[in-house]
Coordinates of C-alpha atoms and ligand atoms in Angstrom, one line a residue:
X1 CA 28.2 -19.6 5.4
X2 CA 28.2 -17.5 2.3
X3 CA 26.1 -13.9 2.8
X4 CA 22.7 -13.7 0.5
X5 CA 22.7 -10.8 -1.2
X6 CA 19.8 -8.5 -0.3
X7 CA 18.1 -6.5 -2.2
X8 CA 16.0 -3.1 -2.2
X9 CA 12.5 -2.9 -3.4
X10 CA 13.7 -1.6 -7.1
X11 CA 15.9 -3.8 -7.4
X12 CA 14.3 -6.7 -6.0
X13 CA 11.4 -6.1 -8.9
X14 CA 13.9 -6.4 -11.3
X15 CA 15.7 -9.3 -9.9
X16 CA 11.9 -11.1 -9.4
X17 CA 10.6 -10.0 -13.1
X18 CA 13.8 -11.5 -14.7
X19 CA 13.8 -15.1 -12.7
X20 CA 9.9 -15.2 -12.9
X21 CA 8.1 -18.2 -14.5
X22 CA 4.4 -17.7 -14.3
X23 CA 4.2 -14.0 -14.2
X24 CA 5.4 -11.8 -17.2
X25 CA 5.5 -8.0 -17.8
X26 CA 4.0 -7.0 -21.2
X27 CA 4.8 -4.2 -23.4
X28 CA 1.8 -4.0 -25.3
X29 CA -0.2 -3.7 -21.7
X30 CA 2.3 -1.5 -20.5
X31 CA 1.9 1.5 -23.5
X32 CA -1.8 0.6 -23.2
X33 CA -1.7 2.1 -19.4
X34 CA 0.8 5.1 -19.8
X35 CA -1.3 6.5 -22.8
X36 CA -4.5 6.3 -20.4
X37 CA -2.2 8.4 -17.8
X38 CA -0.5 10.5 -20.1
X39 CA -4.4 11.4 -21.3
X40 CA -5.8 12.4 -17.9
X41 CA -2.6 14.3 -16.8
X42 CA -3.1 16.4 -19.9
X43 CA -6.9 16.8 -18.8
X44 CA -7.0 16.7 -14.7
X45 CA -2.9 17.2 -13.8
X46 CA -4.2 17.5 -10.2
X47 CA -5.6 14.3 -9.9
X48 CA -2.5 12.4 -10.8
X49 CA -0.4 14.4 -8.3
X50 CA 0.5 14.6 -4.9
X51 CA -2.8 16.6 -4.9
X52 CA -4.8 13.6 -4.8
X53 CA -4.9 13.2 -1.1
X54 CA -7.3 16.0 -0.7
X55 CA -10.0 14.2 -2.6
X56 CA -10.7 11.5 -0.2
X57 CA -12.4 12.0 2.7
X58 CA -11.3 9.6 5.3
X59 CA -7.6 11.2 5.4
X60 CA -6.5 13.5 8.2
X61 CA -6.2 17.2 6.0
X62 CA -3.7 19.0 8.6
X63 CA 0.0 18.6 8.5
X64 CA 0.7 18.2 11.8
X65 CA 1.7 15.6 14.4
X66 CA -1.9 14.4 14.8
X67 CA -2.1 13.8 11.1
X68 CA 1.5 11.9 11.3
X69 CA 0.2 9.8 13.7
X70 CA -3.2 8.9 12.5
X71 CA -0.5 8.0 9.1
X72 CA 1.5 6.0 11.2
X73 CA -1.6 3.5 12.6
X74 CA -3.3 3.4 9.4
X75 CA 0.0 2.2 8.3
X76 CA 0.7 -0.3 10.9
X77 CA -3.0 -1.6 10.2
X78 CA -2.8 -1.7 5.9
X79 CA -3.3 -4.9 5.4
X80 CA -5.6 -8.0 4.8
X81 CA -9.2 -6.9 4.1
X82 CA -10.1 -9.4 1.7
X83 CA -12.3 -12.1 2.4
X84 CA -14.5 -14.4 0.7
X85 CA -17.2 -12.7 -1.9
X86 CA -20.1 -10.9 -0.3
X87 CA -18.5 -11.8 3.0
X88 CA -16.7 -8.3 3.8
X89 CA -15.8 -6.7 7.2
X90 CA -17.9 -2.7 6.5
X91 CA -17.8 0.1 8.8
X92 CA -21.0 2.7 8.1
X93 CA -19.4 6.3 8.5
X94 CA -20.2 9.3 7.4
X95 CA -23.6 8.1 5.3
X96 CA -21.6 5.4 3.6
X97 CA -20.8 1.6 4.1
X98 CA -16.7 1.6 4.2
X99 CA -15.0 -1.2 3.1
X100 CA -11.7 -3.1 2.5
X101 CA -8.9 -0.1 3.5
X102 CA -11.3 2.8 3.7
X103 CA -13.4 0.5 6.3
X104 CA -9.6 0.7 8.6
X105 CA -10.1 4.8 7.6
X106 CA -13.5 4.8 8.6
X107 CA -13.3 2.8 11.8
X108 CA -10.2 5.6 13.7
X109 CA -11.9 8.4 13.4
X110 CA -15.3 6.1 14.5
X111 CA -12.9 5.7 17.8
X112 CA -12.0 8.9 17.9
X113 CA -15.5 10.4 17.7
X114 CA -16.1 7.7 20.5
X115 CA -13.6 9.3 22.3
X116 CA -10.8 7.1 22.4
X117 CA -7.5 8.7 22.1
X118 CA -6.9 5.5 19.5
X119 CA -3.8 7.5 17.4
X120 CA -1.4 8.1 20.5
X121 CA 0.8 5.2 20.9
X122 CA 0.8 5.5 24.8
X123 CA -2.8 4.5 24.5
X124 CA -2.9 2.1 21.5
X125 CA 0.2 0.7 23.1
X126 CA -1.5 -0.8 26.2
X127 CA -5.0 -1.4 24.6
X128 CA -6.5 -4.6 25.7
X129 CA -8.3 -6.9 23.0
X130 CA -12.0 -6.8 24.2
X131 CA -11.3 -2.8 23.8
X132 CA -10.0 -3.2 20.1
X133 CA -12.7 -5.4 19.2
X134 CA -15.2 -2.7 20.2
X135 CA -13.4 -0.6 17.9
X136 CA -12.9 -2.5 14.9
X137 CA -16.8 -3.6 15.3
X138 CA -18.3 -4.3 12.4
X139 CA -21.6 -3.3 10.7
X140 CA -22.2 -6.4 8.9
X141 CA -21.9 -9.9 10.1
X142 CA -18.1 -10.1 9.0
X143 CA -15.8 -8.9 11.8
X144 CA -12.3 -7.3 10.3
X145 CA -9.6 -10.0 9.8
X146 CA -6.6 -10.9 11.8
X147 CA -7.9 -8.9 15.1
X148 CA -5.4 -10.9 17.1
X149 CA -2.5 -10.0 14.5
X150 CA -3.2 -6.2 14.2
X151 CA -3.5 -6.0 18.3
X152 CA 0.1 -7.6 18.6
X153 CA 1.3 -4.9 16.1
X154 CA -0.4 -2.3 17.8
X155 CA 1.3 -3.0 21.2
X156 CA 4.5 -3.7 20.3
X157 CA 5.3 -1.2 17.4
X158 CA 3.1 1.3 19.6
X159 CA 5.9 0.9 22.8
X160 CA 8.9 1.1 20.1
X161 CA 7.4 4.8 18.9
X162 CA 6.4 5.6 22.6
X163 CA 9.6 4.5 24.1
X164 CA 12.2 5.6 21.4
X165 CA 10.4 8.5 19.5
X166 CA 8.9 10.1 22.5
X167 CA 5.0 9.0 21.2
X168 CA 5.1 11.0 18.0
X169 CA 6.3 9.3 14.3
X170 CA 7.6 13.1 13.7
X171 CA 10.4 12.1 15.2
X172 CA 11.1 9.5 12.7
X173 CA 10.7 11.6 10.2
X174 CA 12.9 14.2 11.6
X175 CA 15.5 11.7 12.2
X176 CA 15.7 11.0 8.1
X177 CA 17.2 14.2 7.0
X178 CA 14.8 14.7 4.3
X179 CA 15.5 11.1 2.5
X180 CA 12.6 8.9 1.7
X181 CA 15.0 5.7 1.1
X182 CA 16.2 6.7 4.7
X183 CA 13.1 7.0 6.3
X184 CA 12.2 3.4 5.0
X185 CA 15.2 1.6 6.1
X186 CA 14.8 3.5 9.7
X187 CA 11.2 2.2 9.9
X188 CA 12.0 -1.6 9.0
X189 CA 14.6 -1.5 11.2
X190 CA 13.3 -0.4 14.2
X191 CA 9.8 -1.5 13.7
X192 CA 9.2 -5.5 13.8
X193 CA 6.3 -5.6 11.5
X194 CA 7.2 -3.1 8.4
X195 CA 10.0 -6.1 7.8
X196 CA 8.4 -7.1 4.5
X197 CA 11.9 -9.4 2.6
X198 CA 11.8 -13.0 1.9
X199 CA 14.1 -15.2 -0.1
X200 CA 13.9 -15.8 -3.3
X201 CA 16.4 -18.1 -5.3
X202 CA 19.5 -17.1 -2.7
X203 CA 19.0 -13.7 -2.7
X204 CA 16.6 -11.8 0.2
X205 CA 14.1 -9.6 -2.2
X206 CA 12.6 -7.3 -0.1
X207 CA 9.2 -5.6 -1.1
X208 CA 8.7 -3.2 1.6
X209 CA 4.8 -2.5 1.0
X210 CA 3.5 -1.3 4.6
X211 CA 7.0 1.4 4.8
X212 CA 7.3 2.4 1.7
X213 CA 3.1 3.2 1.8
X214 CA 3.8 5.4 5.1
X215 CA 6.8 7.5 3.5
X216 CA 4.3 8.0 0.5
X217 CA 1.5 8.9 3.0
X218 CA 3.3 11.4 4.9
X219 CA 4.8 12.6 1.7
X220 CA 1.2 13.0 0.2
X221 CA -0.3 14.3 3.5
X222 CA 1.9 17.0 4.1
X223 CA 2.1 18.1 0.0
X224 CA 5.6 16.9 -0.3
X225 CA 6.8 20.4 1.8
X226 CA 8.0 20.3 5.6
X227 CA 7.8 17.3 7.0
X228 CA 6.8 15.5 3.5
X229 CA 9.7 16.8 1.9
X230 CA 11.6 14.5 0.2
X231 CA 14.8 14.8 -2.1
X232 CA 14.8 11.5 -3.3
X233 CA 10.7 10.3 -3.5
X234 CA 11.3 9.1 -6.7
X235 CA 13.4 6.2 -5.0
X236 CA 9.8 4.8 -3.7
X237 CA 8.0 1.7 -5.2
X238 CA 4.9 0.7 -6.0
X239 CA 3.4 -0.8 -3.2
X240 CA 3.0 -4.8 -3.6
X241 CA -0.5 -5.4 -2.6
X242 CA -2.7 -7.2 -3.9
X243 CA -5.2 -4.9 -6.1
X244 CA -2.6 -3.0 -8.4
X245 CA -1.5 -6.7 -10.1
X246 CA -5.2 -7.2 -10.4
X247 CA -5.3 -4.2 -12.8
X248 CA -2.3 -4.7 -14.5
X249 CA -3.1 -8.1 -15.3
X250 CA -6.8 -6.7 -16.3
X251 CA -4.6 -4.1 -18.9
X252 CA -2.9 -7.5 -20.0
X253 CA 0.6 -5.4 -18.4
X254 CA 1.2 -8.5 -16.0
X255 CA 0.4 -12.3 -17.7
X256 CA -0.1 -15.4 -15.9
X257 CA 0.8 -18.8 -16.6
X258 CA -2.1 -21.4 -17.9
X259 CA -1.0 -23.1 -14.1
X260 CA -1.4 -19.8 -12.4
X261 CA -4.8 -18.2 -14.2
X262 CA -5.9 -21.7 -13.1
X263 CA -5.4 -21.5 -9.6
X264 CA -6.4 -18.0 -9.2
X265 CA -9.7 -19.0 -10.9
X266 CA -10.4 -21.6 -8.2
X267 CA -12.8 -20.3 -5.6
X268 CA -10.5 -20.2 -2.1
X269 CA -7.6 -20.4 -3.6
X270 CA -4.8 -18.6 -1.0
X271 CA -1.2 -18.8 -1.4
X272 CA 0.9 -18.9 1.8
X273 CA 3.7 -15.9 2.4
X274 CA 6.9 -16.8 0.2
X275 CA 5.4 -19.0 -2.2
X276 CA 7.1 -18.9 -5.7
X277 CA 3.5 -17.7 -7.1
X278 CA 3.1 -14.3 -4.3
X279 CA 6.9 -13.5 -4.5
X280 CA 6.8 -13.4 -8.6
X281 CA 3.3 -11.3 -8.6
X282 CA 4.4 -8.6 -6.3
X283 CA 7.9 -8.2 -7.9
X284 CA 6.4 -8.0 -11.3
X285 CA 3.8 -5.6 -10.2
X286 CA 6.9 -3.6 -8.6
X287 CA 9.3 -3.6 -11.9
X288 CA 6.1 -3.2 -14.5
X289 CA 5.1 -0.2 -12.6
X290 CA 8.8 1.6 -12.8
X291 CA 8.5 0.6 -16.5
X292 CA 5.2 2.5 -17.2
X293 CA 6.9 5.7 -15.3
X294 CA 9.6 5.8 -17.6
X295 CA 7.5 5.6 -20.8
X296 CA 4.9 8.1 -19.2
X297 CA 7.9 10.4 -18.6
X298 CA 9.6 9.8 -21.6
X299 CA 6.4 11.0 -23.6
X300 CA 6.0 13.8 -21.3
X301 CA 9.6 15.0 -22.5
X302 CA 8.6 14.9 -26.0
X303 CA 5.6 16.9 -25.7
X304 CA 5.8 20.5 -26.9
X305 CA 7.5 22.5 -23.6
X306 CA 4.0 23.5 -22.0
X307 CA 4.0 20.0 -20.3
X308 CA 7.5 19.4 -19.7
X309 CA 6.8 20.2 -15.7
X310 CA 4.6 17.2 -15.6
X311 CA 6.1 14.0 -14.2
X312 CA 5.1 11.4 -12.7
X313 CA 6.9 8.6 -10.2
X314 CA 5.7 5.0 -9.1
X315 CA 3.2 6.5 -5.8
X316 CA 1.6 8.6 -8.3
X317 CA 1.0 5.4 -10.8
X318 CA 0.5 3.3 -8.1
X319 CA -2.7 5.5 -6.5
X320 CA -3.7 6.0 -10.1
X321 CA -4.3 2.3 -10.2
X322 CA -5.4 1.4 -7.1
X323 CA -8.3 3.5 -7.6
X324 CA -8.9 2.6 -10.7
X325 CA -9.6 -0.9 -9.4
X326 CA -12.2 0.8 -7.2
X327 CA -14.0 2.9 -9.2
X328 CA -14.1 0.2 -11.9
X329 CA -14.9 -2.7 -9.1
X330 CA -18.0 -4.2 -11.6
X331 CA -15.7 -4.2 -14.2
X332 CA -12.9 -5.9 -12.2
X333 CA -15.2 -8.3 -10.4
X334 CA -14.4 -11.1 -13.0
X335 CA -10.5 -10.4 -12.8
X336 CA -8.8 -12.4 -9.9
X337 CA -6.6 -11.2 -7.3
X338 CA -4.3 -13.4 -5.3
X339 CA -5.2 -13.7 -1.5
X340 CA -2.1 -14.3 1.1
X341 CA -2.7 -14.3 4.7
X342 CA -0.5 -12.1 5.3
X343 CA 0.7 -8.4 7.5
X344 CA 2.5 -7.4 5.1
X345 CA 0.1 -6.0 2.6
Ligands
56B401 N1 -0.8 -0.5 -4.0 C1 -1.6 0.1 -3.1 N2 -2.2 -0.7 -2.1 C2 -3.0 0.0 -1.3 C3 -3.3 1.3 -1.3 C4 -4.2 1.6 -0.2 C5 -4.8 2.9 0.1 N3 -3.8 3.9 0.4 C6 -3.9 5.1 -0.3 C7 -5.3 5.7 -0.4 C8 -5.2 7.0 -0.3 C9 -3.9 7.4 0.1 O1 -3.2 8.0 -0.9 C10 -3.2 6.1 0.5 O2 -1.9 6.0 0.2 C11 -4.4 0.4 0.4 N4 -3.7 -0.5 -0.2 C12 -3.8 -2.0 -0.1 O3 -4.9 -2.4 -0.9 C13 -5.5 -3.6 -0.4 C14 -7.0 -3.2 -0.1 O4 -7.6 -2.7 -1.2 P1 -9.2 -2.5 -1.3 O5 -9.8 -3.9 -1.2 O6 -9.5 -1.8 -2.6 O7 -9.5 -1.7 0.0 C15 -4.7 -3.9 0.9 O8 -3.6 -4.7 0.6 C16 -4.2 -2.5 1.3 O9 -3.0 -2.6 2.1 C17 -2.6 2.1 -2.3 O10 -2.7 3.3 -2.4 N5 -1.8 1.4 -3.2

């Protein structure tokens, strides 16, 4: 039985943007993007940085092992809030209705003002359902998808951190030495649900969303010092998911296939995990990102030396975009997204 070759996340967008049909990487939408970037950094550096994690508020602000931890759940638990329009799980926190990821955000530290200890794996780890369901409650008439799924996660990646990192996702990180590409292969290998590779034309393409998100959170958390230091961050990808290909295809970077645009146009449209259509949109998405950072960098270079300590990697664009997408939401409502039931993204 001959071995199928398998592929990191880099390399897998590559492999995925040169054997794709419906989806194609643009130059035109790509230069479009980095001179938008390369025109904020020069105006507000911090808020294309590693800075950017103080701005939002639902994010633990300490660099310690509760804030590792809280990183670790949220982590476990980034995935699938999309539903059908209008019909959205919300959490009201903090004098605002919280939805899609920040309603995850907003819905720990509900629990933890409740007082459940929600972020220590020897309690998550044995949480019952009827529990859980009290905690995710929702404050519209749209309870938070895949309940069952994230419970199942929660027990059984909770035990594997309890039982073979003493309860604390510190000691993953201190078992890394300092490498990002480490501390992702150590988390999709010992941790069932982080294992985000399918096959793809003979060769296993893995995309690595929910891990690579965590090394980048901890990274960002902790201000890329101590704990969040990393030697090799650069090595991280954009993260597959399903709102940054919505705003590159909006900045005409990604371009769909007549068949495709079609499809995605088609109220309740879903495609299942590993179809052609998923597989090429998340490894374009992870190749046209790497593309933009080097022509944002390579413009960088060229500018006169009082900008040459500015850089920026694929987290950095990533977040950019991702937020772009919500602060532009009206302006994006008309742009489709692909929706996969899946927990991977
Ligand atoms: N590519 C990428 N996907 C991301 C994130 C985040 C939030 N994390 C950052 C936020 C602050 C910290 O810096 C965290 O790193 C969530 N998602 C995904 O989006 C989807 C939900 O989207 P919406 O409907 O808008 O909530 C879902 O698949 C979720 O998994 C990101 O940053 N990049």
């Amino acid at each position: 039985m001959p071995v199928i070759p398998k592929l990191n996340p880099r390399e897998s967008g590559d492999y995925v943007s040169k054997n794709s049909v419906h989806v194609n990487i643009k130059e035109d939408g790509i230069e479009r993007i980095a001179n938008k970037v390369i025109k904020s950094l020069l105006s507000h550096p911090d808020e294309i940085s590693v800075n950017r994690w103080k701005t939002h508020e639902l994010l633990p602000q300490t660099q310690d092992e509760f804030a590792a931890n809280w990183i670790f759940l949220s982590d476990l638990l980034n995935f699938c809030f999309w539903s059908s329009p209008g019909k959205e799980y919300m959490v009201h926190y903090k004098s605002k209705n919280r939805t899609g990821y920040w309603s995850l955000c907003a819905a720990l530290w509900r629990a933890l003002d409740d007082g459940y200890d929600i972020t220590n794996p020897a309690f998550y780890s044995k949480i019952d359902e009827s529990t859980l369901k009290k905690i995710f409650r929702s404050d519209s008439n749209y309870d938070i998808p895949k309940l069952h799924e994230r419970h199942c996660i929660m027990l059984k990646d909770g035990e594997i951190l309890l039982k073979n990192f003493n309860g604390s996702f510190l000691n993953v990180v201190k078992a890394c030495n300092n490498s990002a590409e480490n501390l992702v292969n150590l988390i999709t290998k010992e941790f069932t649900s982080f294992t985000d590779q399918i096959n793809f034309q003979n060769v296993e393409v893995s995309f690595y969303k929910r891990a690579q998100i965590l090394v980048a959170d901890i990274w960002s958390c902790f201000g890329g010092k101590g704990y969040g230091r990393f030697h090799d961050i650069d090595t991280i990808t954009a993260f597959a998911d399903y709102r940054v290909p919505q705003v590159l295809n909006w900045f005409g970077a990604l371009k769909y296939s007549e068949e495709l645009t079609s499809l995605l146009k088609k109220e309740g449209t879903t495609f299942a995990h590993g179809d052609r259509w998923e597989i090429e949109i998340r490894g374009c998405t992870i190749h046209c990102i790497e593309l933009i950072v080097k022509k944002v960098n390579e413009t960088l270079e060229s500018l006169p030396s009082s900008t040459t300590n500015l850089k920026v990697n694929s987290i950095i664009i990533d977040h950019y975009l991702w937020d772009m997408r919500r602060e532009k939401a009206k302006e994006l409502e008309s742009v489709p997204y692909h929706r996969t039931e899946s927990i991977y993204y």
